[in-house]
Amino acid sequence: MLLIECPYCGERPEPEFVYGGQAHIARAADPAQLSAQQWTRFLYLRDNKRGLHAERWRHTHGCGRFFNALRDTTTDQFLATYKVGEQPPPGKDPR
Amino acid sequence: MRRFSVLALLREGLAGQRGWQPQWRHPEPKPAYDALIIGGGGHGLGTAYYLAREHGLTNIAVLEKGWIGSGNTGRNTTIIRSNYLFPESAALYDHAVKLWESLSQELNYNVMFSQRGVMMLAHTVHDMQVAKRHVHANRAAGVDNEWLTPQQAQAFCPLLNIGDIRYPVLGAALQRRGGTARHDAVAWGYARAADALGVDIIENCEVRGIQRDANGAVTGVETTRGTIRAPRIGVAAAGNTSVVLRMADVELPLESYPLQALVSEPVKPVFPCVVMSNTIHAYISQSDKGELVIGAGTDAYTSYTQRGGPHITSHALEAICELFPMFRRMRMLRCWGGIVDVTPDRSPIIGKTGVPGLYVNCGWGTGGFKATPGSAHVFAWTIARDEPHALNAPFTLERFRDGDLIDEAAAAAVAH
């Protein structure tokens, strides 16, 4: 079981959280203009990184808020958590 | 290849078991092959076997970064069934069940395929509706599946507690042709048979790059054991498929999650079938060695660690203890995780990638073992002929772009 640092509540056990998938996937400003290939990328294609991964979590059984996290998928170690709308800490952006 | 038989057993028994040969060679990789398979699990080894046997491609190699069968082939709960909802899936998985039925004879290797029946429990009104829809759809598609009342379910599996639990058993769907097989033997049997046809099985050989020519077509791979050239490459790398295909700039709709399983201490034969419950989430059968083999759910997050959280396995054991109170004092011996590559519609991707000469067989998610022979058979066809077999034609990568999903995820209405 992981210990996850909620940016609002502090460190809590994993069952309080729900995983929200890859972070920083922006919804298109003008969805009507997207091609089928661009929709595919938005809806389905994922980096599925082996290594540093930026992802969303929601503290469902706590403050209820979404936040972002950086985790190494080869060790499951969290390197940082940060609020929605913020960018990953400098030098650690996996994208 | 020396054939296994009763006579061979007798002869070796009398000779002190000193005459057995290694079952496959350990060759050095050649500089070039006609085709390469990346991934030495059941799907990859089976693909090499069918390429050699049915398509005459014998100058080929299987590249495995660890030892064969060390990934999900050796980590699953060995359940085999074909009672999927959609006709495309039922046809593909039933193709596999039919191959399973003669696999031991074909490979001259006992894969211990046992059609002991797979019973899927329903605990809610919604479960019953979904299960009955599956039963009717399967029967219309010519796949056996039948509905059992709770009493019939208990008669089929006498240890089952149908009443005195939080989610009582309201019925069950039973596929009698379903069952289990010995997963290691599947990898070893395919490896031995492929090796006998001339296929090189190269272990401890991790692919680090995919080489392509000016037109983008694949020309070979860079590995930890040197560069190997080949005009055709089939990838069957399960949880690591995203990593391998990124080397050729192919993006996939995959996410890799840990899926855990565990076994108990071995006991005498007590459990006659396979029982699955999607709603309270547990799978159980008994291996021929006597261990209870128990499947848990996936962990919440993507990972490549091959392990998961203990709260996931405890949850599965709580369900097992409710359904089978007799097992409440059983001790668990081992637990482990495998990394499963999950697609958005929970159906596999078997076909071309858009890169000439590069083919992929992935996205089997939490249920790839049951499909091993069928998957390998149609994937070999796809690589040999550069076009899909009729059975895997719907399972393209393009279905996500074109909206032709085969949505077994929604059909099951649960995580699976």
Short mmCIF file of C-alpha atoms in Angstrom, two decimals:
data_model
loop_
_atom_site.label_atom_id
_atom_site.label_comp_id
_atom_site.label_asym_id
_atom_site.label_seq_id
_atom_site.Cartn_x
_atom_site.Cartn_y
_atom_site.Cartn_z
CA MET A 1 0.00 0.00 0.00
CA LEU A 2 1.37 3.39 -0.97
CA LEU A 3 1.56 6.47 1.23
CA ILE A 4 0.52 9.47 -0.83
CA GLU A 5 1.14 13.10 0.02
CA CYS A 6 -2.04 15.09 -0.71
CA PRO A 7 -0.97 18.72 -1.29
CA TYR A 8 -3.92 19.83 0.87
CA CYS A 9 -4.10 17.18 3.64
CA GLY A 10 -0.61 15.67 3.89
CA GLU A 11 0.43 12.04 3.83
CA ARG A 12 -2.43 9.51 3.76
CA PRO A 13 -2.78 5.80 2.86
CA GLU A 14 -3.58 4.81 -0.69
CA PRO A 15 -7.15 3.51 -0.15
CA GLU A 16 -8.23 7.13 0.55
CA PHE A 17 -7.34 7.99 -3.05
CA VAL A 18 -8.59 7.24 -6.53
CA TYR A 19 -6.16 7.12 -9.44
CA GLY A 20 -6.98 9.54 -12.24
CA GLY A 21 -4.66 8.49 -15.07
CA GLN A 22 -2.02 10.44 -16.97
CA ALA A 23 -1.83 14.15 -16.08
CA HIS A 24 -1.55 17.22 -18.30
CA ILE A 25 -3.81 15.97 -21.11
CA ALA A 26 -5.43 19.20 -22.16
CA ARG A 27 -8.92 19.28 -23.64
CA ALA A 28 -8.88 21.01 -27.02
CA ALA A 29 -9.97 24.65 -27.06
CA ASP A 30 -12.08 24.01 -30.15
CA PRO A 31 -13.13 20.31 -30.11
CA ALA A 32 -15.09 20.59 -33.36
CA GLN A 33 -11.85 21.24 -35.24
CA LEU A 34 -10.09 18.05 -34.10
CA SER A 35 -9.38 15.29 -36.61
CA ALA A 36 -10.19 11.65 -35.78
CA GLN A 37 -6.48 11.06 -35.12
CA GLN A 38 -6.34 13.97 -32.67
CA TRP A 39 -9.45 12.70 -30.87
CA THR A 40 -7.82 9.27 -30.66
CA ARG A 41 -4.78 10.81 -28.99
CA PHE A 42 -6.92 12.77 -26.52
CA LEU A 43 -9.24 9.89 -25.63
CA TYR A 44 -7.11 6.77 -25.85
CA LEU A 45 -3.37 7.10 -26.53
CA ARG A 46 -1.28 7.20 -23.36
CA ASP A 47 2.46 7.51 -22.68
CA ASN A 48 2.37 4.51 -20.30
CA LYS A 49 5.87 5.50 -19.17
CA ARG A 50 8.34 3.06 -17.72
CA GLY A 51 10.05 5.50 -15.37
CA LEU A 52 8.96 8.96 -14.30
CA HIS A 53 5.20 9.43 -14.83
CA ALA A 54 3.04 12.52 -14.27
CA GLU A 55 -0.41 11.44 -13.13
CA ARG A 56 -3.59 12.62 -11.46
CA TRP A 57 -4.96 11.39 -8.15
CA ARG A 58 -8.11 12.37 -6.28
CA HIS A 59 -8.25 12.40 -2.49
CA THR A 60 -11.77 10.95 -2.61
CA HIS A 61 -12.06 9.94 1.05
CA GLY A 62 -10.45 13.16 2.29
CA CYS A 63 -10.65 16.63 0.85
CA GLY A 64 -12.14 15.30 -2.40
CA ARG A 65 -9.76 17.34 -4.55
CA PHE A 66 -7.76 16.33 -7.60
CA PHE A 67 -4.01 16.88 -7.65
CA ASN A 68 -1.02 15.83 -9.73
CA ALA A 69 1.84 13.55 -8.79
CA LEU A 70 5.20 12.46 -10.15
CA ARG A 71 5.87 8.78 -9.58
CA ASP A 72 8.54 6.39 -10.82
CA THR A 73 6.65 3.43 -12.32
CA THR A 74 9.67 1.15 -11.89
CA THR A 75 9.71 1.61 -8.09
CA ASP A 76 6.29 3.20 -7.31
CA GLN A 77 8.16 5.91 -5.39
CA PHE A 78 6.51 9.37 -5.39
CA LEU A 79 8.93 12.18 -6.22
CA ALA A 80 6.50 15.06 -5.82
CA THR A 81 2.85 16.00 -5.65
CA TYR A 82 1.51 19.36 -6.81
CA LYS A 83 -1.78 21.12 -7.32
CA VAL A 84 -3.93 21.04 -10.44
CA GLY A 85 -2.93 23.83 -12.81
CA GLU A 86 0.69 23.76 -11.65
CA GLN A 87 3.53 22.40 -13.73
CA PRO A 88 5.84 19.57 -12.54
CA PRO A 89 8.79 20.73 -10.39
CA PRO A 90 11.67 22.10 -12.53
CA GLY A 91 13.97 19.45 -13.95
CA LYS A 92 11.51 16.63 -13.25
CA ASP A 93 9.06 17.04 -16.13
CA PRO A 94 8.66 13.57 -17.65
CA ARG A 95 7.06 14.83 -20.86
CA MET B 1 13.32 -33.75 -30.82
CA ARG B 2 13.00 -36.89 -28.76
CA ARG B 3 9.32 -37.65 -28.38
CA PHE B 4 7.85 -38.12 -24.93
CA SER B 5 5.84 -41.31 -24.51
CA VAL B 6 5.07 -44.02 -21.98
CA LEU B 7 7.81 -46.11 -23.55
CA ALA B 8 10.34 -43.28 -23.19
CA LEU B 9 9.34 -42.92 -19.53
CA LEU B 10 9.78 -46.66 -18.95
CA ARG B 11 13.12 -46.71 -20.73
CA GLU B 12 14.45 -43.77 -18.72
CA GLY B 13 13.04 -45.20 -15.52
CA LEU B 14 15.04 -48.38 -16.07
CA ALA B 15 18.14 -46.39 -17.08
CA GLY B 16 18.12 -44.21 -13.96
CA GLN B 17 16.70 -41.09 -15.70
CA ARG B 18 20.15 -40.26 -17.11
CA GLY B 19 19.23 -40.09 -20.80
CA TRP B 20 16.99 -37.01 -20.91
CA GLN B 21 18.11 -34.24 -23.26
CA PRO B 22 17.65 -30.46 -22.83
CA GLN B 23 14.28 -29.59 -24.34
CA TRP B 24 15.55 -26.70 -26.43
CA ARG B 25 18.93 -25.30 -27.49
CA HIS B 26 20.51 -22.08 -26.20
CA PRO B 27 21.97 -20.71 -29.45
CA GLU B 28 23.94 -17.51 -29.93
CA PRO B 29 21.92 -15.01 -31.96
CA LYS B 30 22.66 -15.01 -35.70
CA PRO B 31 23.30 -11.65 -37.41
CA ALA B 32 20.08 -11.91 -39.40
CA TYR B 33 16.77 -13.78 -39.47
CA ASP B 34 13.68 -13.80 -41.70
CA ALA B 35 11.56 -12.69 -38.75
CA LEU B 36 11.94 -11.86 -35.06
CA ILE B 37 9.43 -12.23 -32.26
CA ILE B 38 10.01 -9.93 -29.28
CA GLY B 39 8.72 -11.56 -26.11
CA GLY B 40 9.26 -15.16 -25.03
CA GLY B 41 5.98 -15.82 -23.27
CA GLY B 42 3.27 -18.19 -24.45
CA HIS B 43 2.01 -15.78 -27.11
CA GLY B 44 5.47 -15.12 -28.57
CA LEU B 45 6.70 -18.73 -28.45
CA GLY B 46 3.40 -19.95 -29.88
CA THR B 47 3.65 -17.40 -32.69
CA ALA B 48 7.14 -18.69 -33.56
CA TYR B 49 5.86 -22.27 -33.50
CA TYR B 50 2.93 -21.55 -35.87
CA LEU B 51 5.17 -19.42 -38.14
CA ALA B 52 7.51 -22.40 -38.50
CA ARG B 53 4.90 -25.13 -38.69
CA GLU B 54 2.10 -23.57 -40.72
CA HIS B 55 3.90 -20.89 -42.74
CA GLY B 56 7.31 -22.48 -43.34
CA LEU B 57 9.25 -19.62 -41.72
CA THR B 58 11.94 -21.50 -39.82
CA ASN B 59 14.83 -19.01 -39.93
CA ILE B 60 13.33 -16.98 -37.10
CA ALA B 61 14.16 -16.15 -33.49
CA VAL B 62 12.32 -15.35 -30.28
CA LEU B 63 14.02 -12.65 -28.19
CA GLU B 64 13.26 -12.73 -24.46
CA LYS B 65 14.76 -10.24 -22.01
CA GLY B 66 14.56 -12.65 -19.06
CA TRP B 67 13.89 -16.36 -19.27
CA ILE B 68 10.98 -17.80 -21.23
CA GLY B 69 7.68 -17.76 -19.43
CA SER B 70 9.01 -15.36 -16.78
CA GLY B 71 6.39 -12.71 -17.42
CA ASN B 72 2.65 -13.06 -17.37
CA THR B 73 2.75 -16.60 -18.79
CA GLY B 74 4.13 -17.77 -15.45
CA ARG B 75 2.10 -15.34 -13.34
CA ASN B 76 -1.54 -15.84 -14.32
CA THR B 77 -4.20 -17.96 -12.63
CA THR B 78 -4.38 -20.35 -15.64
CA ILE B 79 -8.11 -19.93 -16.29
CA ILE B 80 -9.37 -20.79 -19.77
CA ARG B 81 -12.84 -19.85 -21.06
CA SER B 82 -14.45 -18.27 -24.12
CA ASN B 83 -17.79 -16.92 -22.85
CA TYR B 84 -17.29 -13.34 -24.03
CA LEU B 85 -20.25 -11.20 -25.09
CA PHE B 86 -19.46 -9.91 -28.56
CA PRO B 87 -19.28 -12.27 -31.56
CA GLU B 88 -15.77 -11.06 -32.48
CA SER B 89 -14.43 -11.90 -29.01
CA ALA B 90 -16.32 -15.17 -28.62
CA ALA B 91 -14.98 -16.34 -32.01
CA LEU B 92 -11.37 -15.43 -31.14
CA TYR B 93 -11.39 -16.95 -27.65
CA ASP B 94 -13.30 -20.04 -28.80
CA HIS B 95 -10.70 -20.55 -31.53
CA ALA B 96 -8.21 -20.72 -28.65
CA VAL B 97 -10.32 -23.19 -26.65
CA LYS B 98 -10.52 -25.49 -29.69
CA LEU B 99 -6.72 -25.36 -30.06
CA TRP B 100 -6.32 -26.00 -26.32
CA GLU B 101 -8.32 -29.20 -26.71
CA SER B 102 -5.63 -30.80 -28.90
CA LEU B 103 -2.57 -28.84 -27.79
CA SER B 104 -0.96 -31.55 -25.64
CA GLN B 105 -1.14 -34.02 -28.54
CA GLU B 106 0.05 -31.46 -31.09
CA LEU B 107 3.07 -30.39 -29.05
CA ASN B 108 3.77 -33.86 -27.60
CA TYR B 109 3.86 -32.03 -24.26
CA ASN B 110 1.36 -32.38 -21.45
CA VAL B 111 -0.02 -28.90 -20.83
CA MET B 112 -2.50 -30.46 -18.37
CA PHE B 113 -5.51 -28.82 -19.99
CA SER B 114 -8.44 -29.72 -17.76
CA GLN B 115 -11.97 -28.81 -18.83
CA ARG B 116 -13.33 -28.80 -15.32
CA GLY B 117 -15.81 -25.99 -15.95
CA VAL B 118 -15.68 -22.25 -15.21
CA MET B 119 -18.55 -20.94 -13.11
CA MET B 120 -19.10 -17.17 -12.92
CA LEU B 121 -21.26 -16.10 -9.98
CA ALA B 122 -24.01 -13.49 -9.98
CA HIS B 123 -24.70 -11.64 -6.71
CA THR B 124 -27.06 -8.84 -7.75
CA VAL B 125 -30.02 -8.38 -10.08
CA HIS B 126 -27.72 -6.48 -12.43
CA ASP B 127 -25.21 -9.36 -12.37
CA MET B 128 -27.99 -11.77 -13.29
CA GLN B 129 -29.09 -9.67 -16.22
CA VAL B 130 -25.54 -9.32 -17.52
CA ALA B 131 -24.77 -13.03 -17.03
CA LYS B 132 -27.98 -14.17 -18.73
CA ARG B 133 -27.29 -11.84 -21.64
CA HIS B 134 -23.87 -13.47 -21.96
CA VAL B 135 -25.44 -16.95 -21.81
CA HIS B 136 -27.91 -16.14 -24.60
CA ALA B 137 -25.31 -14.35 -26.75
CA ASN B 138 -22.87 -17.25 -26.37
CA ARG B 139 -25.46 -19.88 -27.23
CA ALA B 140 -26.46 -17.90 -30.32
CA ALA B 141 -22.77 -17.77 -31.30
CA GLY B 142 -22.31 -21.52 -30.79
CA VAL B 143 -20.27 -21.17 -27.58
CA ASP B 144 -21.42 -23.27 -24.63
CA ASN B 145 -22.63 -21.37 -21.59
CA GLU B 146 -25.54 -22.17 -19.32
CA TRP B 147 -27.45 -20.52 -16.50
CA LEU B 148 -27.55 -22.22 -13.10
CA THR B 149 -29.80 -21.54 -10.13
CA PRO B 150 -28.02 -21.07 -6.78
CA GLN B 151 -28.85 -24.69 -5.87
CA GLN B 152 -27.46 -25.95 -9.17
CA ALA B 153 -24.35 -23.82 -8.64
CA GLN B 154 -23.88 -25.37 -5.21
CA ALA B 155 -24.39 -28.85 -6.64
CA PHE B 156 -21.66 -28.13 -9.20
CA CYS B 157 -19.30 -26.76 -6.54
CA PRO B 158 -20.34 -28.20 -3.16
CA LEU B 159 -18.04 -25.94 -1.12
CA LEU B 160 -19.85 -22.83 -2.31
CA ASN B 161 -21.73 -20.84 0.33
CA ILE B 162 -24.77 -19.44 -1.47
CA GLY B 163 -26.80 -17.91 1.33
CA ASP B 164 -25.17 -16.75 4.51
CA ILE B 165 -23.09 -13.90 3.06
CA ARG B 166 -23.37 -10.20 2.43
CA TYR B 167 -23.86 -10.71 -1.32
CA PRO B 168 -25.75 -14.03 -1.62
CA VAL B 169 -25.27 -16.06 -4.79
CA LEU B 170 -28.35 -15.50 -6.98
CA GLY B 171 -27.20 -17.72 -9.82
CA ALA B 172 -24.23 -18.50 -12.01
CA ALA B 173 -23.16 -18.85 -15.63
CA LEU B 174 -21.29 -22.08 -16.30
CA GLN B 175 -19.04 -22.83 -19.25
CA ARG B 176 -18.34 -26.55 -19.02
CA ARG B 177 -15.62 -26.49 -21.73
CA GLY B 178 -13.69 -23.93 -19.70
CA GLY B 179 -11.02 -24.94 -17.22
CA THR B 180 -7.33 -24.61 -16.49
CA ALA B 181 -3.94 -25.62 -17.92
CA ARG B 182 -0.44 -25.67 -16.54
CA HIS B 183 0.97 -22.31 -17.63
CA ASP B 184 4.71 -23.14 -17.47
CA ALA B 185 4.14 -26.21 -19.63
CA VAL B 186 2.56 -24.01 -22.30
CA ALA B 187 5.73 -21.93 -22.62
CA TRP B 188 7.99 -25.00 -22.44
CA GLY B 189 5.88 -27.05 -24.85
CA TYR B 190 5.80 -24.31 -27.48
CA ALA B 191 9.53 -23.61 -26.97
CA ARG B 192 10.46 -27.26 -27.42
CA ALA B 193 8.27 -27.71 -30.49
CA ALA B 194 9.44 -24.44 -32.08
CA ASP B 195 13.08 -25.27 -31.36
CA ALA B 196 12.65 -28.65 -33.06
CA LEU B 197 11.48 -26.83 -36.19
CA GLY B 198 14.65 -24.68 -36.19
CA VAL B 199 13.49 -21.59 -34.28
CA ASP B 200 16.22 -19.95 -32.16
CA ILE B 201 15.05 -19.10 -28.65
CA ILE B 202 17.35 -16.40 -27.28
CA GLU B 203 16.98 -15.64 -23.60
CA ASN B 204 18.56 -12.79 -21.61
CA CYS B 205 18.34 -10.64 -24.73
CA GLU B 206 16.61 -7.31 -24.17
CA VAL B 207 15.63 -5.20 -27.17
CA ARG B 208 16.95 -1.63 -26.81
CA GLY B 209 16.11 -0.16 -30.20
CA ILE B 210 14.28 -0.85 -33.46
CA GLN B 211 16.15 -0.03 -36.68
CA ARG B 212 14.30 1.31 -39.72
CA ASP B 213 15.23 2.21 -43.30
CA ALA B 214 14.59 5.43 -45.24
CA ASN B 215 11.00 4.35 -45.97
CA GLY B 216 10.34 3.71 -42.31
CA ALA B 217 10.26 -0.08 -42.67
CA VAL B 218 11.88 -2.13 -39.92
CA THR B 219 15.31 -3.62 -40.68
CA GLY B 220 16.33 -5.05 -37.31
CA VAL B 221 16.76 -4.54 -33.61
CA GLU B 222 19.52 -3.49 -31.23
CA THR B 223 19.71 -5.78 -28.25
CA THR B 224 21.85 -6.39 -25.21
CA ARG B 225 23.38 -9.24 -27.24
CA GLY B 226 24.15 -7.20 -30.35
CA THR B 227 22.35 -6.05 -33.46
CA ILE B 228 20.06 -8.53 -35.21
CA ARG B 229 18.64 -7.82 -38.67
CA ALA B 230 15.19 -8.93 -39.80
CA PRO B 231 12.61 -7.55 -42.25
CA ARG B 232 9.66 -8.58 -40.07
CA ILE B 233 9.23 -8.09 -36.35
CA GLY B 234 6.32 -9.27 -34.22
CA VAL B 235 5.98 -7.78 -30.74
CA ALA B 236 4.29 -9.83 -28.01
CA ALA B 237 5.71 -8.04 -24.98
CA ALA B 238 2.57 -7.76 -22.80
CA GLY B 239 3.04 -5.07 -20.13
CA ASN B 240 6.15 -3.70 -21.84
CA THR B 241 4.60 -3.30 -25.30
CA SER B 242 4.34 0.49 -24.98
CA VAL B 243 8.05 0.64 -24.17
CA VAL B 244 9.06 -1.52 -27.15
CA LEU B 245 6.82 0.17 -29.70
CA ARG B 246 7.92 3.64 -28.65
CA MET B 247 11.32 2.63 -30.13
CA ALA B 248 9.54 2.69 -33.51
CA ASP B 249 7.49 5.83 -32.67
CA VAL B 250 4.22 3.90 -32.46
CA GLU B 251 1.79 5.22 -29.84
CA LEU B 252 -0.65 2.79 -28.26
CA PRO B 253 -3.88 3.01 -26.28
CA LEU B 254 -2.37 0.93 -23.47
CA GLU B 255 -1.87 1.34 -19.77
CA SER B 256 0.15 -1.19 -17.77
CA TYR B 257 -1.18 -2.18 -14.36
CA PRO B 258 -0.04 -4.71 -11.74
CA LEU B 259 -2.39 -7.69 -11.41
CA GLN B 260 -1.84 -9.88 -8.37
CA ALA B 261 -2.39 -13.54 -7.64
CA LEU B 262 -1.57 -15.85 -4.77
CA VAL B 263 -1.48 -19.54 -3.90
CA SER B 264 -2.19 -21.37 -0.67
CA GLU B 265 -0.32 -24.22 0.91
CA PRO B 266 -1.03 -27.43 -1.04
CA VAL B 267 -3.89 -29.62 0.19
CA LYS B 268 -5.65 -32.74 -1.05
CA PRO B 269 -8.10 -32.33 -3.97
CA VAL B 270 -11.11 -30.43 -2.60
CA PHE B 271 -12.07 -27.98 -5.30
CA PRO B 272 -13.54 -29.46 -8.50
CA CYS B 273 -13.89 -26.46 -10.82
CA VAL B 274 -13.04 -22.79 -11.40
CA VAL B 275 -15.21 -20.20 -9.65
CA MET B 276 -15.09 -16.51 -10.53
CA SER B 277 -16.92 -13.63 -8.97
CA ASN B 278 -16.59 -10.28 -10.70
CA THR B 279 -18.76 -8.42 -8.23
CA ILE B 280 -16.92 -9.28 -5.04
CA HIS B 281 -13.83 -9.90 -7.12
CA ALA B 282 -12.08 -13.19 -6.63
CA TYR B 283 -11.11 -16.13 -8.81
CA ILE B 284 -10.25 -19.54 -7.43
CA SER B 285 -9.28 -22.99 -8.62
CA GLN B 286 -7.04 -25.76 -7.33
CA SER B 287 -3.86 -26.74 -9.14
CA ASP B 288 -2.95 -30.37 -9.67
CA LYS B 289 -0.20 -29.80 -7.10
CA GLY B 290 -2.94 -29.03 -4.57
CA GLU B 291 -2.49 -25.30 -4.09
CA LEU B 292 -5.53 -23.07 -4.22
CA VAL B 293 -4.79 -20.57 -7.00
CA ILE B 294 -6.46 -17.25 -6.25
CA GLY B 295 -6.67 -14.20 -8.48
CA ALA B 296 -7.10 -10.68 -7.14
CA GLY B 297 -7.86 -7.44 -8.94
CA THR B 298 -5.55 -4.92 -10.55
CA ASP B 299 -3.94 -2.19 -8.50
CA ALA B 300 -5.27 1.33 -9.07
CA TYR B 301 -2.21 2.82 -10.73
CA THR B 302 0.03 2.07 -13.72
CA SER B 303 3.29 0.40 -12.78
CA TYR B 304 6.07 -1.86 -14.05
CA THR B 305 7.11 -3.20 -10.64
CA GLN B 306 5.50 -6.69 -10.86
CA ARG B 307 4.14 -6.24 -7.36
CA GLY B 308 1.15 -4.51 -5.81
CA GLY B 309 -0.47 -3.48 -2.57
CA PRO B 310 -1.43 -6.04 0.09
CA HIS B 311 -4.87 -4.46 0.49
CA ILE B 312 -5.72 -5.76 -3.00
CA THR B 313 -4.90 -9.38 -2.13
CA SER B 314 -6.61 -9.12 1.29
CA HIS B 315 -9.75 -7.93 -0.46
CA ALA B 316 -9.73 -11.02 -2.71
CA LEU B 317 -9.17 -13.29 0.30
CA GLU B 318 -12.09 -11.71 2.16
CA ALA B 319 -14.31 -12.61 -0.78
CA ILE B 320 -12.91 -16.16 -0.91
CA CYS B 321 -13.52 -16.65 2.82
CA GLU B 322 -17.14 -15.53 2.46
CA LEU B 323 -17.81 -17.75 -0.55
CA PHE B 324 -15.89 -20.75 0.81
CA PRO B 325 -15.91 -20.66 4.64
CA MET B 326 -13.98 -23.94 4.62
CA PHE B 327 -10.88 -22.04 3.48
CA ARG B 328 -10.87 -19.52 6.35
CA ARG B 329 -7.92 -21.21 8.07
CA MET B 330 -5.90 -21.92 4.92
CA ARG B 331 -2.48 -20.30 4.88
CA MET B 332 -1.27 -18.47 1.81
CA LEU B 333 2.13 -19.52 0.54
CA ARG B 334 3.14 -16.94 -2.07
CA CYS B 335 1.78 -13.88 -3.83
CA TRP B 336 3.12 -11.96 -6.81
CA GLY B 337 2.16 -9.48 -9.48
CA GLY B 338 2.30 -9.40 -13.26
CA ILE B 339 2.15 -6.30 -15.44
CA VAL B 340 -0.90 -6.38 -17.69
CA ASP B 341 -1.42 -4.07 -20.68
CA VAL B 342 -4.98 -2.86 -20.65
CA THR B 343 -6.84 -1.28 -23.59
CA PRO B 344 -9.78 1.10 -23.20
CA ASP B 345 -12.26 -1.55 -24.43
CA ARG B 346 -10.55 -4.52 -22.70
CA SER B 347 -10.09 -6.27 -26.05
CA PRO B 348 -6.67 -7.09 -27.52
CA ILE B 349 -4.89 -5.47 -30.45
CA ILE B 350 -3.52 -8.00 -32.97
CA GLY B 351 -2.32 -6.68 -36.29
CA LYS B 352 -0.26 -4.14 -38.16
CA THR B 353 1.15 -1.00 -36.59
CA GLY B 354 1.45 1.45 -39.49
CA VAL B 355 5.22 0.77 -39.61
CA PRO B 356 6.00 -1.63 -42.51
CA GLY B 357 7.20 -4.99 -41.20
CA LEU B 358 6.21 -4.29 -37.60
CA TYR B 359 3.31 -6.21 -36.06
CA VAL B 360 1.86 -6.11 -32.58
CA ASN B 361 -0.05 -8.52 -30.37
CA CYS B 362 -0.94 -6.74 -27.14
CA GLY B 363 -3.70 -5.39 -24.94
CA TRP B 364 -4.74 -8.75 -23.51
CA GLY B 365 -5.11 -7.03 -20.17
CA THR B 366 -6.07 -9.32 -17.33
CA GLY B 367 -7.08 -12.27 -19.52
CA GLY B 368 -4.41 -13.21 -22.03
CA PHE B 369 -3.44 -16.71 -20.91
CA LYS B 370 -6.71 -18.31 -22.04
CA ALA B 371 -6.14 -17.01 -25.56
CA THR B 372 -2.53 -18.16 -25.93
CA PRO B 373 -2.89 -20.75 -28.76
CA GLY B 374 -5.53 -18.78 -30.66
CA SER B 375 -3.66 -15.51 -30.33
CA ALA B 376 -0.38 -17.09 -31.45
CA HIS B 377 -2.08 -18.84 -34.36
CA VAL B 378 -3.70 -15.71 -35.85
CA PHE B 379 -0.67 -13.53 -35.09
CA ALA B 380 1.59 -15.93 -37.00
CA TRP B 381 -0.85 -15.73 -39.93
CA THR B 382 -0.76 -11.91 -39.77
CA ILE B 383 3.06 -11.78 -39.80
CA ALA B 384 3.45 -14.43 -42.52
CA ARG B 385 0.89 -12.96 -44.92
CA ASP B 386 1.08 -9.27 -43.99
CA GLU B 387 -2.68 -9.29 -43.52
CA PRO B 388 -4.89 -10.29 -40.61
CA HIS B 389 -6.61 -13.65 -40.28
CA ALA B 390 -10.43 -13.32 -40.38
CA LEU B 391 -10.55 -13.87 -36.60
CA ASN B 392 -8.23 -11.00 -35.69
CA ALA B 393 -9.29 -8.61 -38.45
CA PRO B 394 -11.64 -6.68 -36.09
CA PHE B 395 -8.90 -6.32 -33.44
CA THR B 396 -6.96 -3.55 -35.16
CA LEU B 397 -5.17 -0.58 -33.70
CA GLU B 398 -7.28 1.66 -35.96
CA ARG B 399 -10.54 0.65 -34.23
CA PHE B 400 -9.89 3.33 -31.61
CA ARG B 401 -9.68 6.00 -34.32
CA ASP B 402 -12.66 4.65 -36.24
CA GLY B 403 -14.92 4.02 -33.27
CA ASP B 404 -15.19 0.27 -33.87
CA LEU B 405 -14.55 -0.68 -30.25
CA ILE B 406 -15.19 -4.26 -29.11
CA ASP B 407 -16.30 -3.10 -25.73
CA GLU B 408 -16.01 -6.10 -23.44
CA ALA B 409 -15.27 -3.61 -20.62
CA ALA B 410 -18.77 -2.18 -20.79
CA ALA B 411 -20.22 -5.61 -21.50
CA ALA B 412 -18.92 -7.08 -18.27
CA ALA B 413 -19.88 -3.92 -16.38
CA VAL B 414 -17.09 -4.56 -13.88
CA ALA B 415 -13.34 -4.35 -13.70
CA HIS B 416 -11.94 -7.55 -15.15
#
